[in-house]
Amino acid sequence: MDSRGDSDAGVAEAPIPPATVRRLPSYLRALHGLAERGEERTRSAALAELSGVSPAQLRKDLSFLGSFGTRGVGYDVSELAQYITATLGIETEHRVAIFGIGDLGHALANYPGYSRRGFEVVALFDAAPEIIGTEVAGIVVHGRGDVARVLAEERVTLAVIATPASVAQAATDEAVEAGIRGILSFAPVSLQVPEHVDVRTIDVSSELQILAFHLQAGQIPTRVPGATAAGDTDRV
Amino acid sequence: MDSRGDSDAGVAEAPIPPATVRRLPSYLRALHGLAERGEERTRSAALAELSGVSPAQLRKDLSFLGSFGTRGVGYDVSELAQYITATLGIETEHRVAIFGIGDLGHALANYPGYSRRGFEVVALFDAAPEIIGTEVAGIVVHGRGDVARVLAEERVTLAVIATPASVAQAATDEAVEAGIRGILSFAPVSLQVPEHVDVRTIDVSSELQILAFHLQAGQIPTRVPGATAAGDTDRV
DNA sequence: GGCTGTGAACCGTTTCACAGCA
DNA sequence: TGCTGTGAAACGGTTCACAGCC
């Protein structure tokens, strides 16, 4: 019941492995699902199944955050959810800006699930004069000239790039210039950013291409040595 | 100049590592970019930079597909693009169905870049009576009762799930029932599928949560031992 | 000379198997 | 007894450094 010391910088906490961080959102999602169904306690086997990982994987991952379970019993759902929330740094909502208000930008702006997940969309940008000044999802769309001012005023910390590929780098540069350190891009290009900025890219076509690869005859029996099989969302 | 034997099943080809397959789409994207700019030849350093990986990584990855470069010279852009296209199995277009025609489904249906990437959206499904029968992106939206028939008639091989999370499993089951073996899901749930079906999940909120983690003070100096730094889209 | 292709070393991740504890 | 927490083993992926070839 120690080892939980979190944000008191200075102590040499063992770093959480990247692969573990990538899975924390699934665990949190599964825990919220359990909580909604009124479950107060769970076990690594149950939570792992809901998250699509092996029980050993889940326990190992949680061990990097601290020690939360009760041996012989399991985990307290809300306590664990709370701690993962704190670990991810989403106890207070992050304020998000979306660049590029086309079909995709619209869809992202209108997505209703953010607040439950720790985010709030507070700023929209587009270059097209006929869109600037209109309201999308209750937020006024600003032009490129207002980026620095609006990002500062709205205290935005994360940017989503939903522009065409051709202007994605320019939008990224503006966001970085204004101090943004986390960028989620939907543009199918490799964005160049300074070292202190983190970029994650979602490319639908790439995902489809990876699926296409597996459809081919010669590749059907993919890995899966002896494990879970179903629900393995991260094969290849 | 051998080792290229591709789809002649029976020969014990060394399998392509999953991590390599995941990067092939970026390489292909970069090669298309070079081809559009009229470049006929490239080197591993240049192609790697465009793809956001290290030159060694790129060369190692390509070595799993065969031997395409000329030592001392580099790679032929169109030849390499053609071979990666063949490896991914997208020489002929894959026919895609989208389940759930909300904001996201609309955006995905209207995305203009598929055909260049090897895909064609040919079927749309939704449960809402007021949407069934309408046209989106020039395609009539069908109801759930028509899934099996339309998927067969349109020879669909890949399904995209853009429904609310609550019905994502049901849509998945229908697609799998109709013989679909590749599924790209945007629903924030872990989908259960038979072993022969491949699921890839895109969850925007999860990506934002991972970015949020890195914004925290204690975690800024993430990995990056001595390498590329900028453009590294896969740091967690 | 210059670049590819690749064995070997290194490193991070996953799985195993069991010790530790309610 | 039944579960968590975790060292240790096994595995896969990445980087290094150089041999091989044009």
Short mmCIF file of C-alpha atoms (C1' of nucleotides) in Angstrom, two decimals:
data_model
loop_
_atom_site.label_atom_id
_atom_site.label_comp_id
_atom_site.label_asym_id
_atom_site.label_seq_id
_atom_site.Cartn_x
_atom_site.Cartn_y
_atom_site.Cartn_z
CA MET A 1 0.00 0.00 0.00
CA ASP A 2 2.72 2.43 -0.88
CA SER A 3 4.28 3.04 -4.28
CA ARG A 4 1.38 5.23 -5.25
CA GLY A 5 3.24 8.51 -5.02
CA ASP A 6 2.07 10.19 -8.18
CA SER A 7 2.62 13.75 -9.22
CA ASP A 8 5.19 14.78 -6.64
CA ALA A 9 7.89 15.40 -9.22
CA GLY A 10 11.42 14.79 -8.09
CA VAL A 11 11.00 11.21 -6.96
CA ALA A 12 12.45 8.78 -9.48
CA GLU A 13 9.23 6.91 -10.28
CA ALA A 14 9.73 3.94 -12.57
CA PRO A 15 8.39 5.08 -15.93
CA ILE A 16 5.25 3.47 -17.30
CA PRO A 17 6.10 1.51 -20.48
CA PRO A 18 4.62 2.97 -23.68
CA ALA A 19 2.83 -0.27 -24.49
CA THR A 20 1.10 -0.09 -21.13
CA VAL A 21 0.05 3.53 -21.63
CA ARG A 22 -1.53 2.58 -24.94
CA ARG A 23 -3.76 0.07 -23.19
CA LEU A 24 -4.85 2.21 -20.24
CA PRO A 25 -7.72 3.79 -22.21
CA SER A 26 -9.23 0.35 -22.90
CA TYR A 27 -9.04 -0.55 -19.24
CA LEU A 28 -10.68 2.69 -18.28
CA ARG A 29 -13.41 2.16 -20.83
CA ALA A 30 -14.05 -1.34 -19.51
CA LEU A 31 -14.15 -0.08 -15.93
CA HIS A 32 -16.68 2.61 -16.84
CA GLY A 33 -18.80 -0.08 -18.46
CA LEU A 34 -18.68 -2.16 -15.29
CA ALA A 35 -19.48 0.85 -13.14
CA GLU A 36 -22.52 1.69 -15.27
CA ARG A 37 -23.79 -1.83 -14.76
CA GLY A 38 -23.42 -1.37 -11.03
CA GLU A 39 -20.46 -3.71 -10.57
CA GLU A 40 -18.34 -2.61 -7.63
CA ARG A 41 -15.63 -5.19 -7.93
CA THR A 42 -13.93 -7.12 -10.71
CA ARG A 43 -11.13 -9.60 -11.32
CA SER A 44 -8.25 -9.47 -13.74
CA ALA A 45 -9.79 -12.23 -15.86
CA ALA A 46 -13.08 -10.36 -16.27
CA LEU A 47 -11.56 -6.95 -16.85
CA ALA A 48 -9.04 -8.40 -19.29
CA GLU A 49 -11.76 -10.02 -21.35
CA LEU A 50 -13.68 -6.76 -21.58
CA SER A 51 -10.50 -4.99 -22.63
CA GLY A 52 -9.39 -7.59 -25.13
CA VAL A 53 -6.11 -8.52 -23.45
CA SER A 54 -4.83 -11.46 -21.41
CA PRO A 55 -5.21 -11.46 -17.63
CA ALA A 56 -1.43 -11.62 -17.19
CA GLN A 57 -1.03 -8.62 -19.44
CA LEU A 58 -3.56 -6.65 -17.44
CA ARG A 59 -1.99 -7.50 -14.09
CA LYS A 60 1.48 -6.67 -15.34
CA ASP A 61 0.26 -3.36 -16.72
CA LEU A 62 -1.46 -2.40 -13.48
CA SER A 63 1.65 -3.35 -11.53
CA PHE A 64 3.47 -0.47 -13.24
CA LEU A 65 0.95 1.99 -11.79
CA GLY A 66 0.99 0.60 -8.27
CA SER A 67 -0.82 -2.02 -6.27
CA PHE A 68 -4.61 -1.80 -6.24
CA GLY A 69 -6.05 -5.24 -6.03
CA THR A 70 -6.83 -7.44 -3.07
CA ARG A 71 -5.26 -10.88 -3.40
CA GLY A 72 -7.88 -13.53 -3.52
CA VAL A 73 -10.57 -10.94 -4.25
CA GLY A 74 -9.91 -8.59 -7.14
CA TYR A 75 -10.12 -4.87 -7.85
CA ASP A 76 -12.45 -2.13 -6.69
CA VAL A 77 -13.96 -0.79 -9.91
CA SER A 78 -14.31 2.87 -9.06
CA GLU A 79 -11.01 3.08 -7.20
CA LEU A 80 -9.12 1.59 -10.12
CA ALA A 81 -10.95 3.78 -12.63
CA GLN A 82 -10.10 6.81 -10.57
CA TYR A 83 -6.44 5.90 -10.43
CA ILE A 84 -6.14 5.24 -14.17
CA THR A 85 -7.89 8.56 -14.79
CA ALA A 86 -5.31 10.27 -12.62
CA THR A 87 -2.44 8.45 -14.29
CA LEU A 88 -3.60 9.52 -17.73
CA GLY A 89 -3.86 13.07 -16.50
CA ILE A 90 -7.51 13.53 -17.40
CA GLU A 91 -8.96 14.32 -13.98
CA THR A 92 -9.64 17.79 -15.27
CA GLU A 93 -10.84 18.05 -18.85
CA HIS A 94 -8.42 18.86 -21.62
CA ARG A 95 -9.46 21.58 -24.01
CA VAL A 96 -9.26 20.56 -27.66
CA ALA A 97 -9.13 22.47 -30.95
CA ILE A 98 -10.05 21.00 -34.32
CA PHE A 99 -8.35 22.21 -37.49
CA GLY A 100 -10.29 21.64 -40.71
CA ILE A 101 -14.07 21.66 -40.56
CA GLY A 102 -14.96 19.41 -43.49
CA ASP A 103 -17.04 16.27 -43.15
CA LEU A 104 -14.56 14.73 -40.77
CA GLY A 105 -14.12 17.88 -38.68
CA HIS A 106 -17.90 18.13 -38.38
CA ALA A 107 -18.16 14.55 -37.22
CA LEU A 108 -15.39 15.03 -34.67
CA ALA A 109 -16.87 18.28 -33.38
CA ASN A 110 -20.29 16.68 -32.95
CA TYR A 111 -19.08 13.54 -31.25
CA PRO A 112 -20.94 13.45 -27.94
CA GLY A 113 -18.66 11.14 -25.96
CA TYR A 114 -15.71 13.39 -25.22
CA SER A 115 -16.66 14.84 -21.89
CA ARG A 116 -17.08 11.42 -20.33
CA ARG A 117 -13.58 10.65 -21.64
CA GLY A 118 -11.87 13.75 -20.37
CA PHE A 119 -12.07 16.24 -23.24
CA GLU A 120 -13.96 19.26 -24.40
CA VAL A 121 -13.86 20.70 -27.90
CA VAL A 122 -13.60 24.46 -27.49
CA ALA A 123 -12.18 25.83 -30.76
CA LEU A 124 -12.61 25.21 -34.48
CA PHE A 125 -10.50 26.49 -37.35
CA ASP A 126 -10.88 26.43 -41.10
CA ALA A 127 -9.42 28.33 -44.02
CA ALA A 128 -12.55 28.64 -46.16
CA PRO A 129 -14.14 32.12 -45.92
CA GLU A 130 -17.65 30.75 -46.34
CA ILE A 131 -17.21 28.58 -43.24
CA ILE A 132 -15.46 31.09 -40.99
CA GLY A 133 -17.96 32.70 -38.67
CA THR A 134 -20.52 29.93 -38.91
CA GLU A 135 -21.33 27.76 -35.92
CA VAL A 136 -20.63 24.03 -35.76
CA ALA A 137 -21.66 22.07 -32.69
CA GLY A 138 -22.34 25.41 -31.04
CA ILE A 139 -18.83 26.74 -31.60
CA VAL A 140 -17.90 29.57 -33.94
CA VAL A 141 -15.38 28.60 -36.64
CA HIS A 142 -12.34 30.86 -36.71
CA GLY A 143 -9.93 31.63 -39.54
CA ARG A 144 -6.26 30.86 -39.63
CA GLY A 145 -5.28 34.34 -38.57
CA ASP A 146 -6.92 33.83 -35.20
CA VAL A 147 -5.19 30.60 -34.26
CA ALA A 148 -2.65 31.93 -31.79
CA ARG A 149 -5.13 34.23 -30.06
CA VAL A 150 -7.95 31.71 -29.78
CA LEU A 151 -5.75 28.85 -28.62
CA ALA A 152 -4.39 31.05 -25.86
CA GLU A 153 -7.76 32.51 -24.85
CA GLU A 154 -9.40 29.11 -24.78
CA ARG A 155 -6.46 27.49 -23.01
CA VAL A 156 -6.30 24.69 -25.59
CA THR A 157 -3.80 21.89 -24.90
CA LEU A 158 -4.53 19.38 -27.66
CA ALA A 159 -5.06 19.85 -31.39
CA VAL A 160 -6.82 17.58 -33.86
CA ILE A 161 -5.82 17.93 -37.50
CA ALA A 162 -8.71 17.11 -39.84
CA THR A 163 -7.57 19.18 -42.81
CA PRO A 164 -6.65 17.89 -46.26
CA ALA A 165 -3.17 16.39 -46.34
CA SER A 166 -1.84 19.32 -48.33
CA VAL A 167 -2.32 21.81 -45.51
CA ALA A 168 -1.86 19.50 -42.53
CA GLN A 169 1.75 20.50 -41.99
CA ALA A 170 0.85 24.20 -42.07
CA ALA A 171 -1.93 23.70 -39.53
CA THR A 172 0.42 21.68 -37.36
CA ASP A 173 3.06 24.40 -37.50
CA GLU A 174 0.55 26.99 -36.37
CA ALA A 175 -0.59 24.83 -33.49
CA VAL A 176 2.96 24.10 -32.39
CA GLU A 177 3.86 27.75 -32.70
CA ALA A 178 1.03 28.53 -30.30
CA GLY A 179 2.41 26.11 -27.74
CA ILE A 180 0.41 22.94 -28.40
CA ARG A 181 2.31 19.83 -27.34
CA GLY A 182 -0.10 17.07 -28.34
CA ILE A 183 -1.48 16.55 -31.84
CA LEU A 184 -3.85 13.96 -33.22
CA SER A 185 -3.73 13.91 -37.00
CA PHE A 186 -6.09 12.32 -39.49
CA ALA A 187 -4.01 13.47 -42.45
CA PRO A 188 -2.17 10.77 -44.38
CA VAL A 189 1.22 12.42 -44.14
CA SER A 190 4.14 12.19 -41.76
CA LEU A 191 4.10 15.46 -39.81
CA GLN A 192 7.34 17.12 -38.79
CA VAL A 193 7.32 18.55 -35.29
CA PRO A 194 9.86 19.59 -32.66
CA GLU A 195 10.99 16.93 -30.26
CA HIS A 196 8.84 18.12 -27.37
CA VAL A 197 5.62 17.69 -29.39
CA ASP A 198 3.81 14.40 -29.53
CA VAL A 199 2.00 13.40 -32.72
CA ARG A 200 -0.34 10.48 -33.15
CA THR A 201 -1.73 9.70 -36.58
CA ILE A 202 -4.96 7.97 -37.51
CA ASP A 203 -5.13 6.94 -41.15
CA VAL A 204 -8.24 5.05 -42.18
CA SER A 205 -6.82 3.96 -45.52
CA SER A 206 -3.73 2.52 -43.87
CA GLU A 207 -5.88 0.49 -41.52
CA LEU A 208 -7.91 -0.83 -44.43
CA GLN A 209 -4.71 -1.76 -46.25
CA ILE A 210 -3.50 -3.72 -43.24
CA LEU A 211 -6.82 -5.56 -43.16
CA ALA A 212 -6.52 -6.22 -46.88
CA PHE A 213 -3.15 -7.85 -46.32
CA HIS A 214 -4.71 -10.36 -43.96
CA LEU A 215 -7.47 -11.25 -46.39
CA GLN A 216 -4.92 -12.86 -48.68
CA ALA A 217 -4.81 -16.61 -48.69
CA GLY A 218 -1.13 -17.04 -47.92
CA GLN A 219 -1.47 -15.01 -44.75
CA ILE A 220 -4.59 -16.28 -43.07
CA PRO A 221 -3.01 -18.21 -40.21
CA THR A 222 -1.60 -15.16 -38.50
CA ARG A 223 0.33 -15.63 -35.32
CA VAL A 224 -1.90 -16.26 -32.27
CA PRO A 225 0.39 -18.87 -30.67
CA GLY A 226 -1.99 -20.28 -28.13
CA ALA A 227 -3.76 -17.29 -26.69
CA THR A 228 -7.01 -15.40 -26.64
CA ALA A 229 -7.78 -15.40 -30.37
CA ALA A 230 -11.05 -13.49 -30.40
CA GLY A 231 -11.15 -9.79 -29.72
CA ASP A 232 -7.47 -9.33 -30.35
CA THR A 233 -7.62 -5.87 -31.78
CA ASP A 234 -3.91 -5.45 -32.12
CA ARG A 235 -2.79 -8.33 -34.27
CA VAL A 236 -0.35 -7.10 -36.87
CA MET B 1 17.42 -11.22 -57.63
CA ASP B 2 15.37 -14.14 -56.52
CA SER B 3 13.29 -14.47 -53.39
CA ARG B 4 10.45 -12.57 -55.01
CA GLY B 5 8.13 -15.53 -55.45
CA ASP B 6 4.90 -14.15 -54.14
CA SER B 7 1.51 -15.74 -54.36
CA ASP B 8 2.56 -19.22 -55.46
CA ALA B 9 1.20 -20.90 -52.35
CA GLY B 10 2.94 -24.03 -51.20
CA VAL B 11 6.42 -22.59 -50.93
CA ALA B 12 7.35 -21.88 -47.33
CA GLU B 13 7.79 -18.12 -47.67
CA ALA B 14 9.13 -16.49 -44.55
CA PRO B 15 6.16 -14.61 -43.07
CA ILE B 16 6.23 -10.82 -43.02
CA PRO B 17 6.39 -9.58 -39.40
CA PRO B 18 3.25 -7.78 -38.21
CA ALA B 19 5.21 -4.66 -37.32
CA THR B 20 6.48 -4.50 -40.88
CA VAL B 21 3.00 -4.91 -42.35
CA ARG B 22 1.80 -2.00 -40.23
CA ARG B 23 4.40 0.26 -41.83
CA LEU B 24 3.90 -0.76 -45.45
CA PRO B 25 1.03 1.71 -45.96
CA SER B 26 3.29 4.62 -44.97
CA TYR B 27 5.95 3.48 -47.38
CA LEU B 28 3.43 3.20 -50.16
CA ARG B 29 2.06 6.63 -49.36
CA ALA B 30 5.55 8.11 -49.47
CA LEU B 31 6.31 6.39 -52.76
CA HIS B 32 3.13 7.74 -54.32
CA GLY B 33 4.15 11.20 -53.21
CA LEU B 34 7.55 10.80 -54.85
CA ALA B 35 5.98 9.45 -58.03
CA GLU B 36 3.63 12.44 -58.22
CA ARG B 37 6.60 14.74 -58.00
CA GLY B 38 8.19 12.88 -60.88
CA GLU B 39 10.93 11.17 -58.87
CA GLU B 40 11.91 7.89 -60.45
CA ARG B 41 14.42 6.75 -57.89
CA THR B 42 14.92 7.15 -54.17
CA ARG B 43 17.22 6.05 -51.37
CA SER B 44 16.42 4.49 -48.03
CA ALA B 45 17.35 7.67 -46.19
CA ALA B 46 14.97 9.81 -48.24
CA LEU B 47 12.10 7.35 -48.24
CA ALA B 48 12.53 6.70 -44.53
CA GLU B 49 12.33 10.39 -43.73
CA LEU B 50 9.12 10.76 -45.72
CA SER B 51 7.69 7.76 -43.90
CA GLY B 52 8.78 8.79 -40.44
CA VAL B 53 11.03 5.80 -39.72
CA SER B 54 14.77 5.19 -39.58
CA PRO B 55 16.65 4.15 -42.73
CA ALA B 56 17.70 0.90 -41.09
CA GLN B 57 14.11 0.13 -40.22
CA LEU B 58 13.01 0.74 -43.77
CA ARG B 59 15.73 -1.45 -45.27
CA LYS B 60 15.04 -4.22 -42.81
CA ASP B 61 11.32 -4.06 -43.55
CA LEU B 62 11.87 -4.19 -47.30
CA SER B 63 14.24 -7.10 -46.86
CA PHE B 64 11.30 -9.18 -45.64
CA LEU B 65 9.50 -8.60 -48.94
CA GLY B 66 12.48 -9.35 -51.15
CA SER B 67 15.36 -7.49 -52.68
CA PHE B 68 14.50 -4.44 -54.73
CA GLY B 69 17.23 -1.91 -54.39
CA THR B 70 20.44 -1.45 -56.29
CA ARG B 71 23.45 -1.22 -54.01
CA GLY B 72 25.11 2.10 -54.32
CA VAL B 73 22.07 3.55 -56.08
CA GLY B 74 18.75 3.10 -54.33
CA TYR B 75 15.23 2.00 -55.23
CA ASP B 76 13.08 2.40 -58.31
CA VAL B 77 10.03 4.30 -57.08
CA SER B 78 7.34 2.78 -59.26
CA GLU B 79 8.73 -0.74 -59.06
CA LEU B 80 8.82 -0.63 -55.27
CA ALA B 81 5.36 0.93 -55.08
CA GLN B 82 4.02 -1.78 -57.32
CA TYR B 83 5.54 -4.51 -55.21
CA ILE B 84 4.24 -3.14 -51.92
CA THR B 85 0.81 -2.79 -53.54
CA ALA B 86 0.96 -6.45 -54.52
CA THR B 87 2.17 -7.48 -51.08
CA LEU B 88 -0.72 -5.70 -49.39
CA GLY B 89 -3.13 -7.39 -51.77
CA ILE B 90 -4.63 -4.19 -53.12
CA GLU B 91 -3.82 -4.56 -56.80
CA THR B 92 -7.51 -4.89 -57.40
CA GLU B 93 -9.78 -2.69 -55.33
CA HIS B 94 -11.44 -4.04 -52.22
CA ARG B 95 -15.13 -3.40 -51.89
CA VAL B 96 -16.10 -1.82 -48.57
CA ALA B 97 -19.36 -1.50 -46.64
CA ILE B 98 -20.02 1.09 -43.96
CA PHE B 99 -22.34 0.32 -41.05
CA GLY B 100 -23.86 3.35 -39.34
CA ILE B 101 -24.50 6.48 -41.39
CA GLY B 102 -24.27 9.19 -38.76
CA ASP B 103 -21.84 12.08 -38.94
CA LEU B 104 -18.87 9.76 -38.97
CA GLY B 105 -20.37 7.38 -41.50
CA HIS B 106 -21.11 10.33 -43.77
CA ALA B 107 -17.56 11.56 -43.52
CA LEU B 108 -16.16 8.12 -44.25
CA ALA B 109 -18.50 7.60 -47.20
CA ASN B 110 -17.57 10.94 -48.70
CA TYR B 111 -13.84 10.59 -48.27
CA PRO B 112 -12.42 10.97 -51.78
CA GLY B 113 -9.05 9.28 -51.31
CA TYR B 114 -10.04 5.63 -51.19
CA SER B 115 -9.71 4.62 -54.79
CA ARG B 116 -6.12 5.78 -54.98
CA ARG B 117 -5.49 3.65 -51.89
CA GLY B 118 -7.13 0.49 -53.14
CA PHE B 119 -10.72 0.69 -51.89
CA GLU B 120 -14.21 1.48 -53.05
CA VAL B 121 -17.19 2.09 -50.79
CA VAL B 122 -20.09 0.19 -52.34
CA ALA B 123 -22.64 -0.37 -49.57
CA LEU B 124 -24.09 1.60 -46.66
CA PHE B 125 -26.26 0.36 -43.82
CA ASP B 126 -28.18 2.07 -41.07
CA ALA B 127 -31.01 1.15 -38.73
CA ALA B 128 -32.92 4.45 -38.76
CA PRO B 129 -36.02 4.27 -41.02
CA GLU B 130 -35.71 7.93 -41.99
CA ILE B 131 -32.24 7.31 -43.41
CA ILE B 132 -32.88 4.01 -45.18
CA GLY B 133 -33.51 4.61 -48.84
CA THR B 134 -31.77 7.97 -48.95
CA GLU B 135 -28.58 8.43 -50.92
CA VAL B 136 -25.23 9.27 -49.34
CA ALA B 137 -22.20 9.81 -51.55
CA GLY B 138 -24.29 8.44 -54.41
CA ILE B 139 -25.05 5.16 -52.63
CA VAL B 140 -28.46 4.09 -51.35
CA VAL B 141 -28.57 3.34 -47.64
CA HIS B 142 -29.94 -0.10 -46.83
CA GLY B 143 -31.57 -1.40 -43.69
CA ARG B 144 -30.30 -4.13 -41.44
CA GLY B 145 -32.52 -6.74 -43.02
CA ASP B 146 -30.67 -6.38 -46.32
CA VAL B 147 -27.17 -6.87 -44.97
CA ALA B 148 -26.56 -10.44 -46.11
CA ARG B 149 -28.07 -9.92 -49.55
CA VAL B 150 -26.32 -6.62 -50.31
CA LEU B 151 -22.91 -7.74 -49.02
CA ALA B 152 -23.11 -10.77 -51.30
CA GLU B 153 -24.44 -8.89 -54.32
CA GLU B 154 -21.83 -6.19 -54.00
CA ARG B 155 -19.05 -8.67 -53.27
CA VAL B 156 -17.98 -6.72 -50.16
CA THR B 157 -14.82 -7.94 -48.42
CA LEU B 158 -14.24 -5.31 -45.73
CA ALA B 159 -16.64 -3.70 -43.26
CA VAL B 160 -16.33 -0.41 -41.42
CA ILE B 161 -18.29 -0.07 -38.19
CA ALA B 162 -19.32 3.53 -37.54
CA THR B 163 -22.36 2.81 -35.40
CA PRO B 164 -22.88 3.82 -31.78
CA ALA B 165 -21.01 1.53 -29.41
CA SER B 166 -24.25 -0.04 -28.23
CA VAL B 167 -24.99 -1.68 -31.58
CA ALA B 168 -21.44 -2.21 -32.83
CA GLN B 169 -21.35 -5.84 -31.77
CA ALA B 170 -24.66 -6.54 -33.51
CA ALA B 171 -23.46 -4.93 -36.74
CA THR B 172 -20.22 -6.88 -36.47
CA ASP B 173 -22.10 -10.14 -36.00
CA GLU B 174 -24.16 -9.48 -39.11
CA ALA B 175 -21.08 -8.70 -41.15
CA VAL B 176 -19.24 -11.78 -39.92
CA GLU B 177 -22.32 -13.89 -40.55
CA ALA B 178 -22.26 -12.71 -44.15
CA GLY B 179 -18.66 -13.84 -44.54
CA ILE B 180 -16.72 -10.62 -43.91
CA ARG B 181 -13.21 -11.37 -42.62
CA GLY B 182 -11.85 -7.85 -42.09
CA ILE B 183 -13.44 -5.21 -39.88
CA LEU B 184 -12.41 -1.68 -39.09
CA SER B 185 -14.28 -0.39 -36.06
CA PHE B 186 -14.66 3.14 -34.74
CA ALA B 187 -16.73 2.00 -31.80
CA PRO B 188 -15.10 2.26 -28.38
CA VAL B 189 -15.76 -1.36 -27.44
CA SER B 190 -13.81 -4.58 -27.70
CA LEU B 191 -15.58 -6.56 -30.43
CA GLN B 192 -15.87 -10.32 -30.17
CA VAL B 193 -15.26 -12.15 -33.44
CA PRO B 194 -14.34 -15.67 -34.54
CA GLU B 195 -10.66 -16.39 -34.88
CA HIS B 196 -10.57 -16.12 -38.66
CA VAL B 197 -11.85 -12.52 -38.58
CA ASP B 198 -9.48 -9.61 -38.20
CA VAL B 199 -10.62 -6.53 -36.27
CA ARG B 200 -8.80 -3.24 -36.09
CA THR B 201 -10.15 -0.51 -33.83
CA ILE B 202 -9.77 3.24 -34.14
CA ASP B 203 -10.78 5.12 -31.01
CA VAL B 204 -10.31 8.85 -31.11
CA SER B 205 -10.83 9.31 -27.39
CA SER B 206 -8.21 6.70 -26.58
CA GLU B 207 -5.70 8.48 -28.77
CA LEU B 208 -6.45 11.76 -27.06
CA GLN B 209 -6.02 10.12 -23.67
CA ILE B 210 -2.61 8.82 -24.66
CA LEU B 211 -1.65 12.32 -25.77
CA ALA B 212 -2.96 13.68 -22.47
CA PHE B 213 -0.68 11.32 -20.59
CA HIS B 214 2.36 12.77 -22.32
CA LEU B 215 1.35 16.34 -21.52
CA GLN B 216 1.97 15.69 -17.86
CA ALA B 217 5.14 17.16 -16.45
CA GLY B 218 6.61 13.98 -15.06
CA GLN B 219 6.44 12.30 -18.44
CA ILE B 220 7.76 14.82 -20.92
CA PRO B 221 11.15 13.29 -21.66
CA THR B 222 9.74 10.19 -23.32
CA ARG B 223 12.09 7.54 -24.61
CA VAL B 224 13.79 8.48 -27.91
CA PRO B 225 17.19 7.01 -27.04
CA GLY B 226 19.26 8.63 -29.72
CA ALA B 227 17.18 8.43 -32.85
CA THR B 228 15.03 10.44 -35.23
CA ALA B 229 13.07 12.45 -32.67
CA ALA B 230 10.84 14.49 -34.97
CA GLY B 231 8.04 12.86 -36.88
CA ASP B 232 8.04 9.77 -34.74
CA THR B 233 4.37 9.02 -34.97
CA ASP B 234 4.52 5.91 -32.87
CA ARG B 235 5.97 7.01 -29.58
CA VAL B 236 3.38 6.33 -27.01
"C1'" DG C 1 32.26 5.43 -53.21
"C1'" DG C 2 27.91 4.73 -51.93
"C1'" DC C 3 24.12 2.43 -51.00
"C1'" DT C 4 21.57 -1.92 -50.06
"C1'" DG C 5 20.87 -6.22 -47.49
"C1'" DT C 6 21.51 -8.63 -43.23
"C1'" DG C 7 23.55 -11.22 -39.15
"C1'" DA C 8 24.15 -10.09 -34.48
"C1'" DA C 9 23.48 -7.35 -30.40
"C1'" DC C 10 20.29 -4.92 -27.92
"C1'" DC C 11 16.02 -3.65 -25.97
"C1'" DG C 12 11.15 -3.59 -24.97
"C1'" DT C 13 7.04 -6.55 -24.51
"C1'" DT C 14 4.55 -10.58 -23.45
"C1'" DT C 15 3.94 -14.84 -21.27
"C1'" DC C 16 4.84 -18.05 -17.70
"C1'" DA C 17 4.71 -19.80 -13.30
"C1'" DC C 18 4.71 -19.18 -8.72
"C1'" DA C 19 5.37 -16.57 -4.31
"C1'" DG C 20 2.61 -13.65 -1.31
"C1'" DC C 21 -1.39 -12.42 0.92
"C1'" DA C 22 -6.47 -11.65 2.21
"C1'" DT D 1 -8.63 -21.25 -1.53
"C1'" DG D 2 -8.28 -17.83 -4.91
"C1'" DC D 3 -6.72 -14.11 -6.44
"C1'" DT D 4 -2.99 -10.46 -7.17
"C1'" DG D 5 1.79 -9.03 -7.99
"C1'" DT D 6 6.14 -10.07 -9.99
"C1'" DG D 7 10.70 -12.12 -11.08
"C1'" DA D 8 12.38 -14.83 -14.87
"C1'" DA D 9 12.06 -16.82 -19.39
"C1'" DA D 10 10.68 -16.37 -24.05
"C1'" DC D 11 9.61 -13.66 -27.79
"C1'" DG D 12 9.46 -10.10 -31.22
"C1'" DG D 13 11.14 -5.75 -32.79
"C1'" DT D 14 14.75 -2.28 -33.50
"C1'" DT D 15 19.29 -0.73 -34.04
"C1'" DC D 16 24.00 -1.44 -35.17
"C1'" DA D 17 27.68 -2.22 -38.02
"C1'" DC D 18 29.53 -4.17 -41.75
"C1'" DA D 19 29.77 -7.41 -45.74
"C1'" DG D 20 28.23 -7.45 -50.49
"C1'" DC D 21 27.50 -5.44 -54.76
"C1'" DC D 22 26.77 -1.98 -58.44
#
